[in-house]
Amino acid sequence: MPGSAFVSIPNIITLGRIMLVPIIVWAIVSSQMEVAFAVFLIAGISDAVDGFLAKRFNMRSELGALLDPLADKALLVSIYLALGIWGDIPRWVVILVVSRDIMIVTAVIVSWLFDKPVEMKPSKVSKLNTAAQVAYAALVLASLAFGFKPAPYDIILMGFVTVFTLSSVSLYLVEWLRHMSTIEAK
Protein backbone atom coordinates (compact mmCIF):
# COMPACT_ATOMS: atom_id res chain seq x y z
CA MET A 1 0.00 0.00 0.00
CA PRO A 2 1.21 3.50 -0.70
CA GLY A 3 2.36 5.67 2.17
CA SER A 4 2.92 3.00 4.79
CA ALA A 5 4.12 5.53 7.35
CA PHE A 6 2.75 5.11 10.85
CA VAL A 7 2.48 8.82 11.55
CA SER A 8 -0.02 10.13 9.07
CA ILE A 9 -2.94 12.45 9.59
CA PRO A 10 -5.55 9.73 8.84
CA ASN A 11 -3.88 7.35 11.33
CA ILE A 12 -3.76 10.06 14.00
CA ILE A 13 -7.46 10.81 13.43
CA THR A 14 -8.28 7.10 13.66
CA LEU A 15 -6.32 6.79 16.93
CA GLY A 16 -8.26 9.79 18.20
CA ARG A 17 -11.51 8.02 17.32
CA ILE A 18 -10.40 5.00 19.33
CA MET A 19 -9.68 7.32 22.27
CA LEU A 20 -13.26 8.64 22.06
CA VAL A 21 -14.68 5.18 22.88
CA PRO A 22 -14.24 5.38 26.69
CA ILE A 23 -15.68 8.91 26.67
CA ILE A 24 -18.84 7.73 24.91
CA VAL A 25 -19.18 4.74 27.25
CA TRP A 26 -18.67 6.99 30.27
CA ALA A 27 -21.31 9.40 28.95
CA ILE A 28 -23.82 6.58 28.42
CA VAL A 29 -23.33 5.01 31.85
CA SER A 30 -23.42 8.48 33.45
CA SER A 31 -26.71 9.29 31.67
CA GLN A 32 -24.99 12.15 29.84
CA MET A 33 -26.77 11.30 26.60
CA GLU A 34 -26.24 14.70 24.99
CA VAL A 35 -22.49 14.24 25.47
CA ALA A 36 -22.66 10.63 24.21
CA PHE A 37 -24.53 11.72 21.09
CA ALA A 38 -22.19 14.67 20.44
CA VAL A 39 -19.06 12.52 20.82
CA PHE A 40 -20.65 9.86 18.60
CA LEU A 41 -21.18 12.53 15.92
CA ILE A 42 -17.56 13.66 16.28
CA ALA A 43 -16.42 10.04 15.89
CA GLY A 44 -18.56 9.64 12.77
CA ILE A 45 -17.23 12.84 11.22
CA SER A 46 -13.66 11.81 12.04
CA ASP A 47 -14.25 8.47 10.30
CA ALA A 48 -15.37 10.28 7.15
CA VAL A 49 -12.47 12.76 7.34
CA ASP A 50 -9.74 10.15 7.80
CA GLY A 51 -11.15 8.07 4.95
CA PHE A 52 -11.34 11.11 2.68
CA LEU A 53 -7.79 12.19 3.49
CA ALA A 54 -6.39 8.69 3.03
CA LYS A 55 -7.99 8.30 -0.39
CA ARG A 56 -7.76 11.86 -1.71
CA PHE A 57 -4.16 12.48 -0.73
CA ASN A 58 -2.90 8.92 -1.17
CA MET A 59 -2.22 8.54 2.57
CA ARG A 60 -3.45 4.96 2.80
CA SER A 61 -1.33 2.61 4.87
CA GLU A 62 -1.37 -0.96 6.10
CA LEU A 63 -1.71 0.33 9.65
CA GLY A 64 -4.65 2.50 8.64
CA ALA A 65 -6.29 -0.47 6.91
CA LEU A 66 -6.11 -2.33 10.25
CA LEU A 67 -6.87 0.58 12.59
CA ASP A 68 -9.93 1.97 10.79
CA PRO A 69 -12.15 -1.13 11.08
CA LEU A 70 -10.79 -1.70 14.61
CA ALA A 71 -11.88 1.82 15.57
CA ASP A 72 -15.31 1.28 14.02
CA LYS A 73 -15.80 -2.02 15.82
CA ALA A 74 -14.50 -0.73 19.16
CA LEU A 75 -16.93 2.18 18.92
CA LEU A 76 -19.98 0.17 17.85
CA VAL A 77 -19.43 -2.80 20.16
CA SER A 78 -18.85 -0.49 23.14
CA ILE A 79 -21.96 1.57 22.40
CA TYR A 80 -24.13 -1.51 21.87
CA LEU A 81 -22.85 -3.10 25.08
CA ALA A 82 -23.40 0.07 27.13
CA LEU A 83 -26.87 0.70 25.70
CA GLY A 84 -27.79 -2.97 26.12
CA ILE A 85 -26.61 -3.15 29.73
CA TRP A 86 -28.67 -0.07 30.55
CA GLY A 87 -31.69 -1.54 28.74
CA ASP A 88 -31.87 1.10 26.03
CA ILE A 89 -31.66 -1.48 23.25
CA PRO A 90 -32.77 -5.11 23.41
CA ARG A 91 -30.08 -7.41 24.74
CA TRP A 92 -30.64 -9.92 21.95
CA VAL A 93 -29.54 -7.24 19.46
CA VAL A 94 -26.38 -6.67 21.51
CA ILE A 95 -25.68 -10.40 21.60
CA LEU A 96 -26.20 -10.65 17.84
CA VAL A 97 -23.93 -7.68 17.01
CA VAL A 98 -21.17 -8.63 19.45
CA SER A 99 -21.29 -12.35 18.58
CA ARG A 100 -20.82 -11.57 14.89
CA ASP A 101 -17.66 -9.61 15.61
CA ILE A 102 -16.34 -12.28 17.99
CA MET A 103 -16.92 -14.97 15.34
CA ILE A 104 -15.11 -12.97 12.66
CA VAL A 105 -12.16 -12.13 14.93
CA THR A 106 -11.94 -15.76 16.04
CA ALA A 107 -11.91 -16.94 12.42
CA VAL A 108 -9.10 -14.50 11.60
CA ILE A 109 -7.06 -15.68 14.60
CA VAL A 110 -7.58 -19.35 13.69
CA SER A 111 -6.47 -18.56 10.14
CA TRP A 112 -3.27 -16.99 11.46
CA LEU A 113 -2.64 -19.96 13.77
CA PHE A 114 -2.88 -22.31 10.77
CA ASP A 115 -0.58 -20.00 8.81
CA LYS A 116 -3.38 -19.33 6.32
CA PRO A 117 -4.20 -15.67 6.94
CA VAL A 118 -7.44 -14.64 5.33
CA GLU A 119 -7.65 -11.33 3.52
CA MET A 120 -10.20 -9.12 5.22
CA LYS A 121 -12.05 -6.93 2.79
CA PRO A 122 -15.54 -5.80 3.69
CA SER A 123 -18.35 -6.99 1.44
CA LYS A 124 -21.26 -4.80 0.37
CA VAL A 125 -23.45 -6.60 2.92
CA SER A 126 -20.86 -5.88 5.62
CA LYS A 127 -20.83 -2.19 4.68
CA LEU A 128 -24.64 -2.14 4.80
CA ASN A 129 -24.46 -3.86 8.17
CA THR A 130 -22.11 -1.21 9.54
CA ALA A 131 -24.33 1.56 8.16
CA ALA A 132 -27.42 -0.01 9.77
CA GLN A 133 -25.63 -0.44 13.10
CA VAL A 134 -24.42 3.16 13.05
CA ALA A 135 -27.87 4.49 12.10
CA TYR A 136 -29.58 2.46 14.83
CA ALA A 137 -27.07 3.52 17.49
CA ALA A 138 -27.36 7.17 16.37
CA LEU A 139 -31.17 7.04 16.52
CA VAL A 140 -31.18 5.49 19.99
CA LEU A 141 -28.58 7.97 21.30
CA ALA A 142 -30.43 10.92 19.73
CA SER A 143 -33.77 9.80 21.19
CA LEU A 144 -32.19 9.49 24.64
CA ALA A 145 -30.35 12.83 24.29
CA PHE A 146 -33.32 14.82 23.02
CA GLY A 147 -36.22 12.91 24.60
CA PHE A 148 -38.21 11.83 21.56
CA LYS A 149 -39.85 8.50 20.71
CA PRO A 150 -37.89 6.78 17.94
CA ALA A 151 -40.79 4.54 16.85
CA PRO A 152 -41.29 3.14 14.23
CA TYR A 153 -37.80 3.94 12.92
CA ASP A 154 -36.10 2.06 15.74
CA ILE A 155 -37.95 -1.15 14.85
CA ILE A 156 -37.15 -0.69 11.15
CA LEU A 157 -33.45 -0.08 11.83
CA MET A 158 -33.36 -2.97 14.31
CA GLY A 159 -34.73 -5.17 11.52
CA PHE A 160 -32.00 -3.96 9.14
CA VAL A 161 -29.33 -4.58 11.81
CA THR A 162 -30.66 -8.11 12.34
CA VAL A 163 -30.88 -9.04 8.66
CA PHE A 164 -27.53 -7.49 7.69
CA THR A 165 -25.72 -8.88 10.74
CA LEU A 166 -26.94 -12.42 10.09
CA SER A 167 -26.26 -12.11 6.35
CA SER A 168 -22.76 -10.69 6.75
CA VAL A 169 -21.61 -13.21 9.34
CA SER A 170 -23.00 -16.03 7.18
CA LEU A 171 -21.12 -14.76 4.13
CA TYR A 172 -17.89 -14.28 6.09
CA LEU A 173 -18.09 -17.76 7.60
CA VAL A 174 -18.85 -19.44 4.26
CA GLU A 175 -15.89 -17.65 2.69
CA TRP A 176 -13.68 -18.51 5.66
CA LEU A 177 -14.66 -22.20 5.50
CA ARG A 178 -13.92 -22.21 1.78
CA HIS A 179 -10.54 -20.59 2.45
CA MET A 180 -9.67 -22.96 5.30
CA SER A 181 -10.80 -26.10 3.45
CA THR A 182 -7.54 -26.05 1.51
CA ILE A 183 -5.55 -27.00 4.65
CA GLU A 184 -4.00 -30.43 4.21
CA ALA A 185 -4.30 -32.99 6.99
CA LYS A 186 -0.99 -34.16 8.42
mmCIF file of C-alpha atoms in Angstrom:
data_model
loop_
_atom_site.group_PDB
_atom_site.id
_atom_site.type_symbol
_atom_site.label_atom_id
_atom_site.label_comp_id
_atom_site.label_asym_id
_atom_site.label_seq_id
_atom_site.Cartn_x
_atom_site.Cartn_y
_atom_site.Cartn_z
ATOM 1 C CA MET A 1 0.000 0.000 0.000
ATOM 2 C CA PRO A 2 1.206 3.497 -0.700
ATOM 3 C CA GLY A 3 2.364 5.669 2.165
ATOM 4 C CA SER A 4 2.923 2.997 4.793
ATOM 5 C CA ALA A 5 4.119 5.533 7.350
ATOM 6 C CA PHE A 6 2.751 5.109 10.855
ATOM 7 C CA VAL A 7 2.477 8.816 11.553
ATOM 8 C CA SER A 8 -0.022 10.127 9.070
ATOM 9 C CA ILE A 9 -2.939 12.454 9.590
ATOM 10 C CA PRO A 10 -5.547 9.730 8.836
ATOM 11 C CA ASN A 11 -3.882 7.353 11.333
ATOM 12 C CA ILE A 12 -3.759 10.058 14.003
ATOM 13 C CA ILE A 13 -7.455 10.813 13.427
ATOM 14 C CA THR A 14 -8.280 7.096 13.663
ATOM 15 C CA LEU A 15 -6.324 6.787 16.928
ATOM 16 C CA GLY A 16 -8.259 9.795 18.199
ATOM 17 C CA ARG A 17 -11.514 8.019 17.319
ATOM 18 C CA ILE A 18 -10.397 4.997 19.332
ATOM 19 C CA MET A 19 -9.680 7.316 22.270
ATOM 20 C CA LEU A 20 -13.261 8.636 22.059
ATOM 21 C CA VAL A 21 -14.676 5.181 22.883
ATOM 22 C CA PRO A 22 -14.238 5.382 26.686
ATOM 23 C CA ILE A 23 -15.678 8.908 26.669
ATOM 24 C CA ILE A 24 -18.836 7.729 24.912
ATOM 25 C CA VAL A 25 -19.184 4.737 27.249
ATOM 26 C CA TRP A 26 -18.673 6.985 30.273
ATOM 27 C CA ALA A 27 -21.309 9.399 28.948
ATOM 28 C CA ILE A 28 -23.822 6.582 28.416
ATOM 29 C CA VAL A 29 -23.331 5.007 31.848
ATOM 30 C CA SER A 30 -23.423 8.478 33.446
ATOM 31 C CA SER A 31 -26.710 9.286 31.670
ATOM 32 C CA GLN A 32 -24.993 12.153 29.836
ATOM 33 C CA MET A 33 -26.767 11.302 26.598
ATOM 34 C CA GLU A 34 -26.236 14.699 24.989
ATOM 35 C CA VAL A 35 -22.491 14.238 25.474
ATOM 36 C CA ALA A 36 -22.660 10.632 24.208
ATOM 37 C CA PHE A 37 -24.529 11.725 21.094
ATOM 38 C CA ALA A 38 -22.190 14.674 20.438
ATOM 39 C CA VAL A 39 -19.060 12.522 20.816
ATOM 40 C CA PHE A 40 -20.645 9.859 18.595
ATOM 41 C CA LEU A 41 -21.175 12.530 15.918
ATOM 42 C CA ILE A 42 -17.556 13.662 16.277
ATOM 43 C CA ALA A 43 -16.421 10.037 15.887
ATOM 44 C CA GLY A 44 -18.563 9.645 12.771
ATOM 45 C CA ILE A 45 -17.234 12.840 11.223
ATOM 46 C CA SER A 46 -13.663 11.812 12.042
ATOM 47 C CA ASP A 47 -14.254 8.474 10.301
ATOM 48 C CA ALA A 48 -15.366 10.277 7.148
ATOM 49 C CA VAL A 49 -12.472 12.760 7.341
ATOM 50 C CA ASP A 50 -9.742 10.152 7.798
ATOM 51 C CA GLY A 51 -11.154 8.070 4.946
ATOM 52 C CA PHE A 52 -11.336 11.107 2.676
ATOM 53 C CA LEU A 53 -7.786 12.194 3.494
ATOM 54 C CA ALA A 54 -6.389 8.691 3.033
ATOM 55 C CA LYS A 55 -7.986 8.300 -0.393
ATOM 56 C CA ARG A 56 -7.762 11.859 -1.711
ATOM 57 C CA PHE A 57 -4.160 12.479 -0.729
ATOM 58 C CA ASN A 58 -2.895 8.924 -1.165
ATOM 59 C CA MET A 59 -2.217 8.543 2.568
ATOM 60 C CA ARG A 60 -3.450 4.956 2.803
ATOM 61 C CA SER A 61 -1.332 2.608 4.874
ATOM 62 C CA GLU A 62 -1.365 -0.957 6.105
ATOM 63 C CA LEU A 63 -1.706 0.330 9.647
ATOM 64 C CA GLY A 64 -4.653 2.503 8.643
ATOM 65 C CA ALA A 65 -6.290 -0.466 6.914
ATOM 66 C CA LEU A 66 -6.115 -2.325 10.246
ATOM 67 C CA LEU A 67 -6.867 0.584 12.586
ATOM 68 C CA ASP A 68 -9.928 1.974 10.790
ATOM 69 C CA PRO A 69 -12.146 -1.130 11.085
ATOM 70 C CA LEU A 70 -10.788 -1.699 14.612
ATOM 71 C CA ALA A 71 -11.875 1.819 15.569
ATOM 72 C CA ASP A 72 -15.310 1.279 14.018
ATOM 73 C CA LYS A 73 -15.803 -2.023 15.824
ATOM 74 C CA ALA A 74 -14.504 -0.728 19.161
ATOM 75 C CA LEU A 75 -16.932 2.176 18.916
ATOM 76 C CA LEU A 76 -19.978 0.174 17.853
ATOM 77 C CA VAL A 77 -19.433 -2.803 20.160
ATOM 78 C CA SER A 78 -18.855 -0.490 23.137
ATOM 79 C CA ILE A 79 -21.965 1.567 22.400
ATOM 80 C CA TYR A 80 -24.130 -1.513 21.865
ATOM 81 C CA LEU A 81 -22.849 -3.102 25.085
ATOM 82 C CA ALA A 82 -23.402 0.066 27.129
ATOM 83 C CA LEU A 83 -26.873 0.702 25.695
ATOM 84 C CA GLY A 84 -27.785 -2.974 26.123
ATOM 85 C CA ILE A 85 -26.609 -3.153 29.729
ATOM 86 C CA TRP A 86 -28.667 -0.074 30.549
ATOM 87 C CA GLY A 87 -31.686 -1.540 28.738
ATOM 88 C CA ASP A 88 -31.870 1.104 26.028
ATOM 89 C CA ILE A 89 -31.663 -1.475 23.247
ATOM 90 C CA PRO A 90 -32.767 -5.115 23.408
ATOM 91 C CA ARG A 91 -30.080 -7.414 24.743
ATOM 92 C CA TRP A 92 -30.637 -9.924 21.946
ATOM 93 C CA VAL A 93 -29.540 -7.236 19.462
ATOM 94 C CA VAL A 94 -26.381 -6.666 21.512
ATOM 95 C CA ILE A 95 -25.683 -10.399 21.600
ATOM 96 C CA LEU A 96 -26.195 -10.645 17.839
ATOM 97 C CA VAL A 97 -23.931 -7.678 17.014
ATOM 98 C CA VAL A 98 -21.172 -8.629 19.454
ATOM 99 C CA SER A 99 -21.287 -12.348 18.584
ATOM 100 C CA ARG A 100 -20.824 -11.571 14.891
ATOM 101 C CA ASP A 101 -17.664 -9.613 15.607
ATOM 102 C CA ILE A 102 -16.344 -12.278 17.986
ATOM 103 C CA MET A 103 -16.920 -14.974 15.343
ATOM 104 C CA ILE A 104 -15.108 -12.971 12.664
ATOM 105 C CA VAL A 105 -12.157 -12.127 14.926
ATOM 106 C CA THR A 106 -11.938 -15.765 16.042
ATOM 107 C CA ALA A 107 -11.912 -16.941 12.422
ATOM 108 C CA VAL A 108 -9.104 -14.496 11.601
ATOM 109 C CA ILE A 109 -7.058 -15.676 14.600
ATOM 110 C CA VAL A 110 -7.575 -19.352 13.693
ATOM 111 C CA SER A 111 -6.475 -18.555 10.138
ATOM 112 C CA TRP A 112 -3.268 -16.994 11.459
ATOM 113 C CA LEU A 113 -2.644 -19.958 13.766
ATOM 114 C CA PHE A 114 -2.876 -22.312 10.775
ATOM 115 C CA ASP A 115 -0.576 -20.003 8.810
ATOM 116 C CA LYS A 116 -3.379 -19.325 6.316
ATOM 117 C CA PRO A 117 -4.204 -15.675 6.935
ATOM 118 C CA VAL A 118 -7.435 -14.644 5.332
ATOM 119 C CA GLU A 119 -7.648 -11.327 3.516
ATOM 120 C CA MET A 120 -10.203 -9.121 5.220
ATOM 121 C CA LYS A 121 -12.048 -6.926 2.792
ATOM 122 C CA PRO A 122 -15.544 -5.795 3.691
ATOM 123 C CA SER A 123 -18.348 -6.994 1.439
ATOM 124 C CA LYS A 124 -21.258 -4.801 0.373
ATOM 125 C CA VAL A 125 -23.447 -6.598 2.918
ATOM 126 C CA SER A 126 -20.865 -5.879 5.623
ATOM 127 C CA LYS A 127 -20.833 -2.193 4.683
ATOM 128 C CA LEU A 128 -24.643 -2.135 4.797
ATOM 129 C CA ASN A 129 -24.457 -3.860 8.174
ATOM 130 C CA THR A 130 -22.113 -1.212 9.544
ATOM 131 C CA ALA A 131 -24.331 1.562 8.156
ATOM 132 C CA ALA A 132 -27.424 -0.009 9.767
ATOM 133 C CA GLN A 133 -25.626 -0.442 13.101
ATOM 134 C CA VAL A 134 -24.418 3.164 13.047
ATOM 135 C CA ALA A 135 -27.872 4.491 12.095
ATOM 136 C CA TYR A 136 -29.583 2.456 14.825
ATOM 137 C CA ALA A 137 -27.067 3.524 17.488
ATOM 138 C CA ALA A 138 -27.355 7.166 16.374
ATOM 139 C CA LEU A 139 -31.167 7.044 16.520
ATOM 140 C CA VAL A 140 -31.181 5.493 19.995
ATOM 141 C CA LEU A 141 -28.583 7.965 21.302
ATOM 142 C CA ALA A 142 -30.432 10.917 19.734
ATOM 143 C CA SER A 143 -33.771 9.800 21.186
ATOM 144 C CA LEU A 144 -32.192 9.495 24.642
ATOM 145 C CA ALA A 145 -30.352 12.830 24.294
ATOM 146 C CA PHE A 146 -33.322 14.819 23.020
ATOM 147 C CA GLY A 147 -36.216 12.908 24.596
ATOM 148 C CA PHE A 148 -38.213 11.826 21.558
ATOM 149 C CA LYS A 149 -39.846 8.505 20.715
ATOM 150 C CA PRO A 150 -37.894 6.783 17.936
ATOM 151 C CA ALA A 151 -40.789 4.540 16.852
ATOM 152 C CA PRO A 152 -41.285 3.143 14.234
ATOM 153 C CA TYR A 153 -37.800 3.937 12.923
ATOM 154 C CA ASP A 154 -36.095 2.064 15.743
ATOM 155 C CA ILE A 155 -37.946 -1.151 14.845
ATOM 156 C CA ILE A 156 -37.149 -0.690 11.154
ATOM 157 C CA LEU A 157 -33.449 -0.077 11.834
ATOM 158 C CA MET A 158 -33.355 -2.971 14.312
ATOM 159 C CA GLY A 159 -34.731 -5.169 11.517
ATOM 160 C CA PHE A 160 -32.002 -3.962 9.145
ATOM 161 C CA VAL A 161 -29.335 -4.579 11.810
ATOM 162 C CA THR A 162 -30.665 -8.107 12.344
ATOM 163 C CA VAL A 163 -30.876 -9.039 8.657
ATOM 164 C CA PHE A 164 -27.528 -7.491 7.687
ATOM 165 C CA THR A 165 -25.717 -8.875 10.745
ATOM 166 C CA LEU A 166 -26.944 -12.422 10.087
ATOM 167 C CA SER A 167 -26.260 -12.106 6.355
ATOM 168 C CA SER A 168 -22.761 -10.687 6.749
ATOM 169 C CA VAL A 169 -21.606 -13.215 9.341
ATOM 170 C CA SER A 170 -22.996 -16.034 7.184
ATOM 171 C CA LEU A 171 -21.120 -14.761 4.130
ATOM 172 C CA TYR A 172 -17.886 -14.279 6.086
ATOM 173 C CA LEU A 173 -18.092 -17.759 7.599
ATOM 174 C CA VAL A 174 -18.849 -19.441 4.262
ATOM 175 C CA GLU A 175 -15.891 -17.649 2.685
ATOM 176 C CA TRP A 176 -13.682 -18.512 5.660
ATOM 177 C CA LEU A 177 -14.660 -22.202 5.502
ATOM 178 C CA ARG A 178 -13.919 -22.214 1.780
ATOM 179 C CA HIS A 179 -10.537 -20.595 2.449
ATOM 180 C CA MET A 180 -9.667 -22.963 5.302
ATOM 181 C CA SER A 181 -10.795 -26.102 3.455
ATOM 182 C CA THR A 182 -7.536 -26.048 1.509
ATOM 183 C CA ILE A 183 -5.552 -27.003 4.645
ATOM 184 C CA GLU A 184 -3.996 -30.428 4.211
ATOM 185 C CA ALA A 185 -4.305 -32.986 6.991
ATOM 186 C CA LYS A 186 -0.985 -34.164 8.417
#
